[in-house]
Amino acid sequence: MTESVPVLKHPMAKYIREDRQPWIYCSGCSVGIVTGMVARAIDNLGIDFSKVVVVSGIGCTGRTSGYFKTGTYYTTHGRAIAFAEGVKIANPELEVIVVSGDGDIAAIGGNHLIHACRRNIDMTIVCVNNFNYGMTGGQFGPTTEHLRYTQTSPPPIGNVEHSFNLVKLAASSGATFVARWTAVHVRRATKSIEKGIEKKGLSFIEIVGACPTAYGRMNRLGDGVAMHRHLLEVADIQNGLPPHEAELDYETRIVCGEFVDVEKPEYTAVLREAYKKLRG
Amino acid sequence: MPKRIMFTMGDIACAEGAISAGCRYFGGYPITPATEIAEWMARRMPEVGGAYVQYEDEIASITSVIGASWTGTKAMTATSGPGVSLMMEAVGLAVMTETPLVLVNIMRGGPSTGQPTRGQQGDVMQAKWGSHGDYQIIALTPASVQEMFDETIRAFNLSERYRVPVFLLADETVGHMRERLVIPDEKDIKLEYRKLPTVDPSEYLPFKPDDDLVPPMALLGTKYQFYATGLTHDERGYPSDKEEVQIELITRLNNKILKNADKIVEVEEFMLDDAEIAVIAYGTPSRSAKRAIKDVRQEGIRAGLLRLKTVWPFPERHVVDLATKVKQIIVAEQNLGQIYYMVKAAASPTPVHLMTKPAGMPQLPQEIVQMIREVHSS
Ligand SMILES: Cc1ncc(C[n+]2csc(CCOP(=O)(O)OP(=O)(O)O)c2C)c(N)n1
Ligand SMILES: [Mg+2]
C-alpha cells in the first residue's frame, strides 16, 4: 500500500522558478541562503513582485537572478549595476535589486559600484563576499585577505595584495544605506535588505559568506557548516558604528550591522522634479 | 512637431533623428568626434521627457542602454573607436539577449587613440566582427547630414523590428559637416516598435521566435516573467550547454538578419544603367565618387556608382548583380581595404580594384577620376 505523502512547499517557492531546480550551488555555499534572504525581504514588504527586477553579473552569486520568477537579467561580468542604472532611470517605478559576487561588484565592476553610489540611484545592491572568484574555481580577488591562499595565490606565498573593505568603499563613495552581515544572520540581514529596498537611494548590503569548495579548501577553513559556525563566532554586531570602523578580519572579527543611513537627493527623483519645473 | 528646417551638423542631425525616432534614453561618455551628439542630447532629452545619463565609461553606457531598452524605452549611445572597442562585449550581450538599441560610431582615425579629429572608415569590420562568437548585426552608413537624421530613424526601426543592435557608422566628415536638414512633420515619420507578447503570461516563452525568426519581447515590470542571459539559452530563456541548443540559437540569431537581408539592405544606384565601370563607396568617399563619375562621363567613360547605405548585412545580391553588368569595379573606402574583401568575394570573377585612403581626407573627386581613367585604359 502506498500512501500519498503531502508535498511540503517552501514558503518562498512562489518567488522561485522551481522548474530550474536543483540550484547550481555547492553544498555548504552561502549563496542559496542569501537568495532566501532576498525572497523573504520582498515577501515581508509585500511589494508587487512583477515590479521587482533582479539583476546580476557573472559568477556563482550572479546565478541568483535566474532563479527569481520575475523580470531578471544576467549581464556580462561586472556590469549588473550599469544595467540596473539604465533600468531604474528609464523606469523609476521599478524596484531594482542587484545580487552579485565580490569579484563581479568590486573588481571588474568596481568602477560602476563607486559611481552608482556617487550618483545615488535608487537601487539595492546585495553583494555576497566569499573572498574569492568562486565560479572560476577560486582565484584571489579584491576581497581576498593578505597572504590567503587561492588558486592564483598558492602556497607558499599566498595573496600579495590587500583587500578592499566593501563597507568603507560604498560608504565613502556616497551610498546612503550601508550594512554588513554574514550568511548566518538571516533575520538581521533580511531586515537590512528590506530597509535597503525601502530606502530612496543607493543601498549596499554586504553579506559575508562561505565558499567551502574553493576558498575554504585552499585555506583549510573547514566544510560549509564549520565555516558558517565560524562566521557566527567572529561576528561583532555594532549597529551605527561609523563605517570607517567596520573592520573585517576573517580570523578574528567581522564587524556587522547597519553603518550608514543618510538622506541625499536621489538621482531619478531629482530628474523628475527638474522635468516638472521645466514643464512649468 | 511640424516640419522644421535647420542648417546643422551631422552629429546634431543624428541626435534629432533619434529623438524623432522616439529615443528617450541616452547613455554615453564624451569622445571626439561624437561629443556633439551627447551635448545635444543633454539639452534635448529633458525637453522631451527623456534621460541623458553620462556614465563613467563606455561599458557602463552601453550596458545601461541595454537595461533601458528592456523597460521598453528606445535607447542609444554614441561614441567613437576607443569607446566602441570598450563596448564590444556588451554588443554581444545585446545580440544574445536580442535587445533593440542603436550604437552610433562617428569613426575617427585609428588604431588606438589615432587621430581624434580626423575621419576614417576603419571600423567597418569591427562593427561586424568586434565581439566574440558568430553573430550578425546591422550597420548603416549615412553620407549626408540629412541621412544622419533619416538613417538614425531607420536604425531605430530596424533594431526594434529585428531586436538587434544597429550601428550607425558615420565617418567624422559626415558627423561634423554642416548642411541643410529637413525634419519632417512627425506624422510623416514612420516608426516601428518591437513586438510585445500577446499570449497568457503562463504560456509565454521569452525566446520562442515567430515565423520572422524574432520572438516577441516582454518588458521588465510587466506580468511576463523572464530570465534574459548572455548564456546560451533555450526558448524558455534557461541556460543550456547542450549542443543542439547552441546550434539552434545562434543559427536563428544569424538567420533573422541574413534571411531578411532584402528587407534591411538599402543602396543607391547612380548612373549605373549603362555603366562599364562601377565605383562602390559609402559615406564621404561616395560623395567624391559622384562628382568624379559626372566628370568622367564628360570624357565619354561610362562609369556609375553603387552607394552602400547598409554595409551589414552586406549587400551581396546587389554586388553580384552589378558584377554581371559591369566590366570592372573600383572600391573606394577611407581605410586600407575592408568592404573591398566582401566585394571581391561577391563580384568574382569581375576584377575589383581597391582605392585606399587610411586618413582624414577622403579620396578627392580628381583622385577618383584618375583611378577611373586608369582602370578604363587598362
Ligand atoms: C569579462 C570576463 N572575464 C572573466 C570572466 C570569468 N569569470 C566568470 S565568474 C568570475 C568571477 C566571479 O567571482 P565573484 O563575482 O566573486 O562571484 P562568485 O562566483 O564568487 O559568487 C570570473 C572571473 C567572465 N565571465 N567575463
Ligand atoms: Mg566571490
XYZ file of C-alpha atoms and ligand atoms in Angstrom:
685
model
C 0.000 0.000 0.000
C 1.394 3.356 -0.923
C 0.072 6.376 0.824
C 0.422 9.751 -0.830
C 2.620 11.961 1.265
C 1.696 15.653 1.163
C 4.446 17.617 -0.539
C 5.599 20.473 1.644
C 6.168 23.640 -0.309
C 8.831 26.065 0.759
C 7.098 29.313 1.753
C 9.336 31.270 -0.622
C 8.818 28.883 -3.545
C 6.251 31.236 -5.077
C 9.093 33.610 -5.984
C 11.339 30.928 -7.398
C 11.491 29.167 -10.750
C 11.033 25.686 -9.434
C 11.450 24.247 -12.899
C 15.087 25.345 -12.685
C 15.857 23.247 -9.621
C 18.227 21.911 -8.425
C 20.301 25.008 -7.711
C 23.802 25.086 -9.131
C 25.343 25.888 -5.744
C 27.719 23.500 -3.992
C 26.667 22.126 -0.643
C 27.775 24.436 2.131
C 27.634 27.534 -0.067
C 26.088 30.750 1.266
C 24.522 31.977 -1.941
C 21.325 29.960 -1.523
C 20.858 31.443 1.951
C 21.203 34.929 0.507
C 18.690 34.093 -2.228
C 16.322 33.184 0.594
C 17.016 36.492 2.353
C 16.122 38.462 -0.768
C 12.929 36.460 -1.283
C 11.903 36.929 2.351
C 12.622 40.667 2.238
C 10.367 41.008 -0.816
C 7.729 38.870 0.904
C 7.843 40.796 4.174
C 7.440 44.099 2.350
C 4.537 42.726 0.346
C 5.612 44.616 -2.762
C 4.252 43.793 -6.206
C 6.712 41.133 -7.340
C 6.096 41.836 -11.038
C 7.576 45.315 -10.479
C 10.734 43.823 -8.970
C 13.712 43.437 -11.309
C 16.576 41.200 -10.205
C 19.884 41.785 -11.974
C 23.232 40.135 -11.551
C 26.602 39.819 -13.183
C 28.574 36.676 -13.839
C 29.539 34.350 -11.017
C 28.032 31.836 -8.642
C 26.246 34.639 -6.820
C 25.350 36.067 -10.184
C 23.302 33.000 -10.966
C 20.845 34.148 -8.304
C 18.862 36.393 -10.639
C 17.864 33.492 -12.847
C 16.038 31.715 -10.021
C 13.594 34.549 -9.368
C 10.229 34.360 -11.117
C 10.078 37.965 -12.272
C 11.926 40.118 -14.811
C 15.519 39.002 -14.385
C 18.718 39.633 -16.277
C 22.176 38.083 -16.197
C 24.566 40.704 -17.586
C 28.168 40.397 -18.643
C 30.745 40.109 -15.856
C 30.822 43.238 -13.706
C 28.045 45.137 -15.426
C 24.998 44.337 -13.306
C 24.967 47.796 -11.729
C 25.297 49.563 -15.083
C 22.371 47.567 -16.476
C 20.372 48.279 -13.335
C 21.023 52.018 -13.656
C 19.591 52.009 -17.175
C 16.506 50.154 -15.947
C 15.908 52.428 -12.973
C 16.425 55.687 -14.850
C 14.282 54.591 -17.793
C 11.508 53.362 -15.487
C 11.775 54.649 -11.902
C 8.599 52.747 -10.952
C 10.549 49.513 -10.895
C 12.167 48.083 -7.761
C 15.679 47.205 -8.833
C 17.763 44.700 -6.879
C 21.301 43.720 -7.827
C 22.649 40.465 -6.387
C 26.213 39.634 -7.294
C 29.575 38.481 -6.070
C 32.510 40.370 -4.603
C 34.573 39.907 -7.753
C 31.776 40.987 -10.029
C 30.937 44.065 -7.992
C 34.311 45.170 -6.622
C 36.866 44.032 -9.231
C 35.698 44.136 -12.828
C 32.617 46.151 -11.841
C 34.257 48.263 -9.141
C 34.103 51.424 -11.177
C 30.371 51.057 -11.698
C 29.880 50.446 -7.968
C 31.584 53.627 -6.816
C 29.941 55.768 -9.471
C 26.466 54.395 -8.832
C 26.991 55.135 -5.116
C 28.122 58.645 -6.009
C 25.071 59.231 -8.215
C 22.795 57.839 -5.512
C 20.471 55.973 -7.825
C 17.675 54.186 -6.009
C 18.567 50.512 -6.059
C 19.568 47.795 -3.637
C 22.877 46.039 -4.129
C 23.359 42.767 -2.285
C 26.957 41.643 -2.571
C 27.954 38.179 -1.444
C 31.547 38.348 -0.288
C 33.020 34.861 -0.315
C 36.579 36.229 -0.544
C 37.277 34.771 -3.958
C 36.120 34.119 -7.510
C 34.030 31.063 -6.806
C 32.653 30.392 -10.266
C 36.039 30.095 -11.922
C 37.346 27.757 -9.271
C 38.694 30.047 -6.561
C 41.192 32.691 -7.576
C 42.059 35.734 -5.459
C 40.085 38.918 -5.953
C 39.755 42.364 -4.412
C 38.318 40.994 -1.156
C 40.846 38.202 -0.642
C 42.772 38.868 2.545
C 46.513 39.414 2.555
C 48.548 36.177 2.410
C 45.478 33.953 1.967
C 45.747 31.056 -0.437
C 43.783 30.756 -3.640
C 44.375 29.001 -6.960
C 46.266 32.055 -8.221
C 47.876 32.955 -4.896
C 49.045 29.465 -3.970
C 51.307 28.416 -1.106
C 53.938 29.184 -0.049
C 53.479 32.890 -0.821
C 49.732 33.452 -0.763
C 47.991 36.687 -1.694
C 50.491 39.506 -2.098
C 47.725 42.084 -2.361
C 45.498 43.709 0.252
C 41.740 43.593 0.350
C 39.037 46.187 -0.062
C 36.680 46.763 2.805
C 33.441 46.970 0.836
C 31.527 48.788 3.571
C 34.114 51.552 3.658
C 34.248 51.663 -0.123
C 30.488 52.021 -0.577
C 30.128 54.478 2.288
C 32.915 56.747 1.106
C 31.577 56.592 -2.451
C 28.259 58.040 -1.323
C 25.861 55.142 -0.728
C 23.003 56.293 1.506
C 22.412 52.951 3.212
C 25.261 50.579 4.015
C 25.145 47.379 6.038
C 27.155 44.201 6.534
C 26.004 40.842 7.825
C 27.158 37.301 7.438
C 25.188 34.486 5.874
C 24.210 33.219 9.313
C 22.495 36.482 10.297
C 19.473 35.655 8.215
C 16.876 37.613 10.191
C 19.001 40.740 10.579
C 20.305 40.672 7.019
C 16.776 40.228 5.673
C 15.698 43.266 7.689
C 18.568 45.294 6.227
C 17.654 44.200 2.712
C 14.088 45.328 3.434
C 15.392 48.705 4.599
C 17.579 48.890 1.533
C 14.628 48.236 -0.754
C 12.537 50.841 1.036
C 15.325 53.402 1.051
C 15.041 56.011 -1.698
C 18.692 55.932 -2.629
C 21.541 53.556 -3.207
C 21.713 50.789 -0.619
C 24.681 48.496 -0.341
C 24.457 45.346 1.737
C 27.443 43.071 2.036
C 26.794 39.506 3.070
C 29.955 37.745 4.167
C 29.629 34.174 3.046
C 31.385 30.866 2.775
C 32.840 29.202 -0.273
C 33.926 25.887 1.251
C 34.617 24.299 -2.126
C 37.301 26.765 -3.198
C 38.368 29.300 -0.567
C 37.599 27.051 2.373
C 39.576 24.162 0.972
C 42.594 26.250 -0.029
C 42.804 27.848 3.420
C 41.747 24.809 5.471
C 38.723 26.607 6.886
C 36.600 23.501 7.147
C 33.378 22.480 5.453
C 30.308 24.647 4.943
C 28.950 24.032 8.410
C 32.296 24.802 10.039
C 32.728 27.983 8.026
C 29.248 29.229 8.852
C 29.749 28.414 12.521
C 32.955 30.414 12.401
C 31.123 33.389 10.878
C 28.732 33.342 13.803
C 31.585 33.194 16.296
C 33.616 36.099 14.945
C 30.694 38.381 14.099
C 30.704 41.523 16.188
C 27.395 43.364 15.871
C 27.918 47.103 16.106
C 24.911 48.868 14.611
C 25.534 52.554 13.994
C 29.309 52.289 14.145
C 30.954 54.824 11.780
C 31.596 52.896 8.560
C 35.331 53.544 8.674
C 35.474 51.450 11.845
C 33.618 48.498 10.315
C 36.637 46.195 10.271
C 36.659 42.763 8.696
C 39.206 40.202 9.708
C 38.042 36.712 8.817
C 40.035 35.039 11.554
C 39.126 37.245 14.479
C 36.398 39.824 13.993
C 33.800 40.648 11.351
C 32.016 43.840 12.317
C 28.358 43.548 11.341
C 25.481 45.990 11.415
C 23.967 48.973 9.676
C 26.559 51.706 9.380
C 25.097 54.333 7.059
C 21.514 55.530 6.772
C 21.519 59.083 5.494
C 19.332 61.190 3.248
C 20.583 62.633 -0.020
C 18.639 63.675 -3.131
C 18.126 60.613 -5.269
C 19.028 60.693 -8.984
C 15.698 59.787 -10.580
C 13.767 61.963 -8.102
C 15.941 64.972 -8.907
C 15.395 64.333 -12.600
C 11.633 64.048 -12.165
C 11.484 67.307 -10.186
C 13.590 69.101 -12.779
C 11.231 67.963 -15.564
C 8.208 69.162 -13.627
C 9.774 72.618 -13.298
C 10.765 72.644 -16.947
C 7.213 71.911 -17.997
C 6.047 74.753 -15.690
C 6.081 68.711 -34.135
C 5.514 70.293 -37.558
C 8.133 70.283 -40.283
C 11.330 72.160 -39.399
C 14.370 73.189 -41.402
C 17.797 73.507 -39.809
C 21.279 74.254 -41.037
C 23.226 71.930 -38.835
C 25.892 69.362 -38.197
C 25.676 65.622 -38.899
C 26.083 64.749 -35.222
C 23.182 67.008 -34.286
C 21.059 65.635 -37.107
C 21.726 62.191 -35.682
C 20.581 63.285 -32.215
C 17.451 64.885 -33.680
C 16.795 61.745 -35.706
C 16.995 59.699 -32.533
C 14.519 61.980 -30.777
C 12.152 61.812 -33.757
C 12.505 58.030 -33.679
C 11.268 58.059 -30.093
C 14.600 57.616 -28.324
C 14.133 58.675 -24.708
C 17.301 57.337 -23.126
C 20.848 58.263 -23.980
C 23.749 56.771 -22.041
C 27.198 57.917 -23.064
C 30.691 59.095 -22.357
C 32.173 62.062 -24.232
C 34.548 61.364 -27.110
C 35.632 63.259 -30.204
C 34.134 63.318 -32.846
C 30.833 62.117 -31.324
C 30.696 64.560 -28.412
C 28.222 66.868 -30.113
C 25.641 64.081 -30.032
C 25.990 63.830 -26.257
C 25.900 67.589 -25.814
C 22.802 67.932 -27.950
C 21.121 65.063 -26.120
C 21.938 66.644 -22.747
C 19.916 69.697 -23.798
C 17.143 67.971 -25.722
C 16.360 64.912 -23.615
C 14.893 66.895 -20.689
C 12.706 68.806 -23.147
C 11.150 65.602 -24.452
C 10.933 63.850 -21.084
C 13.839 61.511 -21.683
C 17.092 60.966 -19.832
C 20.644 61.929 -20.711
C 22.969 59.957 -18.485
C 26.707 60.400 -18.560
C 28.450 57.273 -17.348
C 31.901 56.563 -16.013
C 32.870 54.748 -19.209
C 31.519 53.297 -22.425
C 30.997 49.864 -20.904
C 28.511 51.262 -18.411
C 26.999 53.460 -21.118
C 26.011 50.656 -23.457
C 25.091 48.243 -20.673
C 22.729 50.846 -19.230
C 21.261 51.291 -22.704
C 20.521 47.563 -22.746
C 18.831 47.960 -19.348
C 16.764 50.927 -20.518
C 15.722 49.052 -23.637
C 14.349 46.185 -21.548
C 11.965 48.614 -19.842
C 10.511 49.402 -23.276
C 12.326 52.701 -23.735
C 14.073 53.287 -27.039
C 17.692 53.879 -26.150
C 21.004 54.677 -27.743
C 24.637 55.507 -27.171
C 27.118 57.375 -29.336
C 30.878 57.086 -29.344
C 33.964 56.651 -31.499
C 36.601 53.944 -31.992
C 38.101 53.701 -28.495
C 34.624 53.693 -26.986
C 33.339 51.114 -29.453
C 36.227 48.839 -28.536
C 35.162 49.017 -24.888
C 31.535 48.343 -25.810
C 32.174 45.196 -27.767
C 31.460 42.660 -25.035
C 28.100 44.322 -24.416
C 27.300 44.275 -28.126
C 27.474 40.503 -27.865
C 25.188 40.591 -24.836
C 22.670 42.694 -26.774
C 22.862 40.277 -29.697
C 22.417 37.240 -27.445
C 19.541 38.724 -25.424
C 18.013 40.239 -28.595
C 17.975 43.771 -27.285
C 16.987 46.631 -29.593
C 19.462 49.504 -29.348
C 21.324 51.952 -31.568
C 25.081 52.367 -31.321
C 26.397 55.402 -33.171
C 30.069 55.266 -34.141
C 31.421 58.507 -35.548
C 34.544 56.948 -36.968
C 37.878 58.641 -36.334
C 41.402 57.680 -37.260
C 42.718 54.575 -35.547
C 44.026 52.237 -34.281
C 44.174 53.236 -30.605
C 43.745 56.956 -29.917
C 44.723 57.609 -33.520
C 43.559 60.930 -34.917
C 40.586 62.055 -32.838
C 39.613 64.978 -35.050
C 40.208 63.245 -38.373
C 37.850 60.863 -40.048
C 38.320 57.345 -41.308
C 36.282 54.283 -42.157
C 38.469 51.917 -40.204
C 35.784 50.337 -38.024
C 33.658 48.623 -40.658
C 34.949 45.142 -39.924
C 34.973 45.840 -36.177
C 31.251 46.576 -36.341
C 30.696 43.158 -37.856
C 33.239 41.055 -36.023
C 34.303 43.024 -32.947
C 32.538 40.925 -30.349
C 33.378 37.251 -29.952
C 31.323 34.466 -31.434
C 29.263 34.023 -34.596
C 26.696 36.746 -34.896
C 25.071 39.302 -37.163
C 24.319 42.956 -36.581
C 23.043 45.696 -38.854
C 25.221 48.659 -39.841
C 24.092 51.727 -41.776
C 26.429 54.215 -43.471
C 24.954 57.693 -43.920
C 26.630 60.114 -46.335
C 24.981 63.456 -45.563
C 23.510 65.498 -42.740
C 20.025 64.600 -43.937
C 20.943 60.922 -43.881
C 22.336 61.263 -40.367
C 18.767 62.092 -39.441
C 16.947 59.658 -41.736
C 19.262 56.713 -41.185
C 19.186 57.145 -37.415
C 15.413 56.709 -37.598
C 15.891 53.707 -39.854
C 18.437 52.335 -37.381
C 15.881 52.512 -34.567
C 13.184 50.938 -36.721
C 15.411 48.044 -37.746
C 16.638 47.482 -34.191
C 13.053 47.318 -32.972
C 11.894 45.062 -35.804
C 14.732 42.566 -35.547
C 15.643 43.005 -31.876
C 19.285 43.553 -32.689
C 21.870 46.266 -32.051
C 22.126 48.543 -35.064
C 25.301 50.507 -35.744
C 25.191 53.892 -37.362
C 28.657 54.000 -38.913
C 29.440 57.548 -39.948
C 32.882 58.834 -40.781
C 33.935 62.002 -38.960
C 33.392 64.145 -42.054
C 29.710 63.214 -42.177
C 29.457 63.730 -38.423
C 30.934 67.186 -38.475
C 29.821 68.624 -41.820
C 27.050 71.203 -41.837
C 24.226 71.062 -44.355
C 20.550 71.717 -44.679
C 18.382 69.342 -42.674
C 14.678 68.908 -43.189
C 12.932 67.402 -40.198
C 9.578 66.167 -41.461
C 6.292 66.650 -39.681
C 6.161 63.946 -37.037
C 3.076 62.377 -38.574
C 5.078 61.749 -41.738
C 7.721 59.740 -39.890
C 7.088 56.014 -39.858
C 8.095 54.439 -36.578
C 8.329 50.809 -35.578
C 8.211 49.222 -32.160
C 9.165 45.759 -31.016
C 6.507 43.051 -30.953
C 5.138 42.559 -27.456
C 3.855 39.198 -26.245
C 0.115 38.612 -26.500
C -0.119 35.101 -25.059
C -1.125 34.441 -21.485
C 1.873 35.036 -19.191
C 1.746 31.405 -18.071
C 2.366 30.296 -21.657
C 4.985 32.869 -22.557
C 8.271 31.515 -23.856
C 10.582 34.545 -23.984
C 12.861 33.278 -26.730
C 10.422 31.385 -28.911
C 10.510 33.068 -32.315
C 7.598 33.806 -34.647
C 7.817 32.964 -38.345
C 10.029 36.015 -38.939
C 12.516 34.393 -36.504
C 12.044 37.235 -33.993
C 10.488 36.448 -30.596
C 8.009 38.910 -29.032
C 9.767 40.844 -26.276
C 8.415 41.094 -22.736
C 9.356 44.188 -20.789
C 10.615 44.472 -17.242
C 7.925 45.337 -14.727
C 5.096 43.597 -16.583
C 3.152 40.439 -15.827
C 5.509 38.474 -18.037
C 8.393 36.983 -16.098
C 11.575 36.009 -17.874
C 15.271 35.377 -17.476
C 17.426 37.018 -20.117
C 21.025 35.886 -20.181
C 24.098 36.086 -22.345
C 24.495 32.374 -21.732
C 23.236 30.122 -24.491
C 19.577 29.570 -23.677
C 16.560 27.624 -24.871
C 13.151 29.078 -25.758
C 12.348 29.431 -22.066
C 15.455 31.568 -21.675
C 17.080 28.944 -19.486
C 20.836 28.400 -19.820
C 21.893 25.245 -21.585
C 25.196 23.673 -22.524
C 23.584 21.263 -24.969
C 24.997 21.261 -28.465
C 21.597 21.372 -30.173
C 20.523 24.409 -28.151
C 23.669 26.305 -29.137
C 23.247 25.406 -32.811
C 19.560 26.303 -32.855
C 20.044 29.624 -31.080
C 22.997 31.030 -32.977
C 21.641 29.809 -36.297
C 18.412 31.650 -35.648
C 20.159 34.806 -34.422
C 22.167 34.860 -37.648
C 19.271 33.917 -39.909
C 16.899 36.524 -38.572
C 19.245 39.078 -40.146
C 20.588 37.173 -43.163
C 17.234 35.790 -44.297
C 15.727 39.267 -44.014
C 18.652 40.971 -45.761
C 16.499 42.088 -48.684
C 14.252 43.970 -46.281
C 17.208 45.556 -44.496
C 19.691 46.452 -47.209
C 19.421 49.804 -48.949
C 21.716 51.053 -51.698
C 21.687 53.992 -54.078
C 22.354 53.353 -57.755
C 23.809 56.350 -59.553
C 24.289 56.354 -63.346
C 24.649 52.580 -63.365
C 22.211 51.811 -66.225
C 24.830 51.751 -68.990
C 27.958 51.679 -66.839
C 31.039 49.656 -67.725
C 32.938 50.720 -64.647
C 31.262 50.803 -61.257
C 32.560 52.542 -58.177
C 31.408 51.127 -54.853
C 31.636 53.518 -51.921
C 29.809 54.559 -48.760
C 29.907 57.633 -46.518
C 32.036 60.615 -47.536
C 34.061 58.925 -50.338
C 30.757 58.223 -52.119
C 30.212 61.973 -52.428
C 33.582 62.394 -54.148
C 32.737 59.428 -56.356
C 29.525 61.057 -57.602
C 31.402 64.169 -58.680
C 34.093 62.035 -60.349
C 31.525 59.975 -62.261
C 29.867 63.098 -63.653
C 33.308 64.348 -64.724
C 34.479 61.154 -66.471
C 31.154 60.877 -68.282
C 32.055 64.213 -69.926
C 35.078 62.345 -71.297
C 32.874 59.547 -72.569
C 33.752 56.994 -69.895
C 30.618 55.140 -68.832
C 31.003 54.965 -65.082
C 28.438 54.680 -62.294
C 28.214 54.387 -58.525
C 26.760 51.793 -56.199
C 26.494 53.609 -52.898
C 26.051 51.347 -49.905
C 23.673 52.758 -47.310
C 23.812 49.447 -45.487
C 27.118 47.623 -45.089
C 25.896 44.887 -42.714
C 24.253 42.669 -43.703
C 26.475 43.002 -46.732
C 24.504 43.875 -49.920
C 25.689 40.708 -51.586
C 22.852 40.359 -54.093
C 23.382 43.921 -55.332
C 27.087 43.374 -55.844
C 26.568 40.021 -57.564
C 24.066 41.634 -59.963
C 26.359 44.558 -60.580
C 29.297 42.280 -61.364
C 27.330 40.630 -64.168
C 26.670 44.018 -65.779
C 29.928 45.957 -65.489
C 33.434 45.115 -66.658
C 35.358 46.478 -63.714
C 34.671 47.554 -60.148
C 36.519 50.102 -58.050
C 36.068 50.127 -54.283
C 36.930 53.490 -52.718
C 36.973 53.465 -48.951
C 38.643 55.563 -46.301
C 40.783 52.736 -44.962
C 43.267 50.169 -46.260
C 40.534 47.912 -47.622
C 37.706 46.386 -45.602
C 34.451 46.212 -47.583
C 36.758 45.582 -50.563
C 37.189 41.956 -49.495
C 33.443 41.427 -49.324
C 33.005 42.993 -52.749
C 35.819 40.922 -54.210
C 34.293 37.695 -52.959
C 30.830 38.583 -54.278
C 31.969 40.052 -57.632
C 34.356 37.288 -58.677
C 35.484 36.869 -61.473
C 34.836 40.548 -62.346
C 38.044 42.457 -61.492
C 37.824 44.605 -58.362
C 40.299 47.448 -57.790
C 40.925 48.918 -54.383
C 41.408 52.617 -53.804
C 42.589 53.179 -50.245
C 42.842 56.277 -48.065
C 43.687 55.473 -44.451
C 43.497 59.091 -43.300
C 41.286 62.068 -42.598
C 40.703 63.492 -46.052
C 38.601 61.154 -48.203
C 39.516 60.335 -51.787
C 39.091 63.604 -53.678
C 36.965 63.708 -56.853
C 40.006 64.267 -59.088
C 41.768 61.286 -57.480
C 38.796 59.072 -58.254
C 38.673 60.499 -61.791
C 42.311 59.483 -62.180
C 41.586 55.986 -60.891
C 38.623 55.539 -63.241
C 40.751 56.663 -66.194
C 43.485 54.185 -65.284
C 41.054 51.311 -64.928
C 39.332 52.355 -68.150
C 42.552 52.338 -70.157
C 43.855 49.090 -68.667
C 34.989 39.546 -18.997
C 35.050 38.281 -18.206
N 36.174 37.939 -17.578
C 36.217 36.812 -16.868
C 35.127 36.001 -16.748
C 35.232 34.735 -15.963
N 34.528 34.804 -14.656
C 33.295 34.301 -14.500
S 32.704 34.488 -12.941
C 34.159 35.196 -12.418
C 34.396 35.606 -11.004
C 33.197 35.626 -10.144
O 33.556 35.948 -8.847
P 32.545 36.630 -7.868
O 31.934 37.824 -8.520
O 33.217 36.856 -6.570
O 31.355 35.585 -7.751
P 31.312 34.165 -7.003
O 31.402 33.148 -8.090
O 32.446 34.114 -6.043
O 29.976 34.194 -6.352
C 35.056 35.299 -13.476
C 36.413 35.857 -13.340
C 33.961 36.390 -17.432
N 32.829 35.663 -17.382
N 33.932 37.531 -18.134
Mg 33.141 35.743 -4.859
